[in-house]
Coordinates of C-alpha atoms in Angstrom, one line a residue:
M1 CA 33.2 41.2 35.6
A2 CA 36.6 41.7 33.9
K3 CA 38.2 39.2 36.2
I4 CA 35.5 36.6 35.5
A5 CA 35.9 37.3 31.8
G6 CA 39.6 36.8 32.0
V7 CA 39.4 33.5 33.9
T8 CA 36.7 32.1 31.6
I9 CA 38.4 33.5 28.4
T10 CA 35.3 35.2 27.2
S11 CA 34.1 38.8 26.8
D12 CA 32.6 41.1 29.5
D13 CA 29.4 41.2 27.4
R14 CA 29.0 37.4 27.5
V15 CA 29.6 37.4 31.3
R16 CA 27.0 40.1 31.7
D17 CA 24.5 38.1 29.6
V18 CA 25.1 34.9 31.6
I19 CA 24.6 36.8 34.9
H20 CA 21.5 38.5 33.6
N21 CA 20.0 35.2 32.4
F22 CA 20.9 33.5 35.7
N23 CA 19.1 36.2 37.7
A24 CA 16.1 35.8 35.5
D25 CA 15.9 32.0 35.1
G26 CA 18.1 30.5 37.8
F27 CA 20.2 27.4 37.2
D28 CA 18.0 26.4 34.1
S29 CA 19.7 29.2 32.2
L30 CA 23.1 27.5 32.6
Y31 CA 22.1 24.3 30.8
L32 CA 22.9 24.2 27.1
K33 CA 19.9 24.4 24.8
Y34 CA 21.8 23.2 21.7
K35 CA 20.4 19.9 20.5
G36 CA 23.1 19.1 17.9
G37 CA 23.6 15.8 16.3
R38 CA 21.5 13.7 14.1
P39 CA 18.1 15.0 13.2
K40 CA 15.1 13.2 14.7
T41 CA 13.9 10.2 13.0
F42 CA 10.2 9.8 12.1
T43 CA 7.9 7.5 14.0
L44 CA 6.3 4.5 12.3
P45 CA 2.9 6.2 12.1
E46 CA 4.5 9.3 10.6
R47 CA 6.3 7.2 8.0
R48 CA 3.1 5.3 7.1
E49 CA 1.2 8.6 6.7
I50 CA 4.0 10.1 4.5
K51 CA 4.0 6.9 2.4
K52 CA 0.2 6.9 2.1
I53 CA 0.1 10.6 1.0
A54 CA 3.0 10.1 -1.4
K55 CA 1.3 7.3 -3.2
S56 CA -2.1 9.0 -3.4
K57 CA -3.3 11.5 -6.0
P58 CA -2.9 15.2 -5.2
I59 CA -6.6 15.8 -6.0
E60 CA -7.5 13.5 -3.1
H61 CA -6.0 16.0 -0.8
G62 CA -7.5 19.1 -2.5
L63 CA -4.3 20.0 -4.3
P64 CA -4.5 21.5 -7.8
F65 CA -1.6 19.4 -9.2
S66 CA -1.6 16.3 -11.4
T67 CA 1.7 15.1 -9.7
L68 CA 3.5 16.0 -6.6
S69 CA 7.1 17.1 -6.5
L70 CA 9.3 16.5 -3.5
A71 CA 9.1 20.2 -2.7
K72 CA 5.3 20.3 -2.9
L73 CA 5.0 17.1 -0.9
A74 CA 7.3 18.3 1.8
D75 CA 5.4 21.6 2.0
F76 CA 2.0 19.8 2.2
L77 CA 3.2 17.4 4.9
V78 CA 4.3 20.4 7.1
A79 CA 1.2 22.4 6.4
E80 CA -1.1 19.4 7.3
G81 CA 0.9 18.8 10.5
V82 CA 2.0 15.3 9.5
V83 CA 5.6 16.3 10.4
D84 CA 7.0 19.4 12.1
D85 CA 9.7 19.8 9.5
I86 CA 11.2 17.8 6.7
S87 CA 13.7 18.7 4.0
H88 CA 13.3 17.7 0.4
E89 CA 16.4 15.5 0.6
G90 CA 15.2 13.9 3.8
L91 CA 11.9 13.2 2.2
R92 CA 13.6 11.6 -0.8
V93 CA 15.7 9.4 1.5
L94 CA 12.6 8.4 3.6
L95 CA 10.6 7.5 0.5
R96 CA 13.5 5.5 -1.0
Q97 CA 13.7 3.5 2.3
E98 CA 10.0 2.8 2.0
G99 CA 10.5 1.5 -1.6
I100 CA 9.1 4.6 -3.3
S101 CA 11.0 6.2 -6.1
F102 CA 9.5 9.6 -6.9
Q103 CA 10.4 9.2 -10.6
R104 CA 8.1 6.2 -10.8
I105 CA 5.1 8.1 -9.4
R106 CA 2.9 9.1 -12.3
P107 CA -0.4 10.9 -12.5
C108 CA -3.6 9.1 -12.8
P109 CA -4.1 8.0 -16.5
M110 CA -7.5 9.8 -16.6
W111 CA -5.7 13.2 -16.4

């Protein structure tokens, strides 16, 4: 293992881990699992659902708020399974692209 580590410029522990993983999973263990790069974009149905929820009243969804913040909306979207994950900033950008400014959204006048 020391020779392999020297040739590959890595530690003995790393070589041992790779060999162990290879023995357990075969060649699949050698493929990189890192999926770096740009985050996934949302599909058109996801975007429509996000826009619909953002423009609706929180009470329509059983939420005890008069208005939704970006944080509350992002948490609600994930909890309801509309999206797997979304950051507050990503949500703000998406809503801006859809023509929604969260500062303009106001509670129902009946509140």
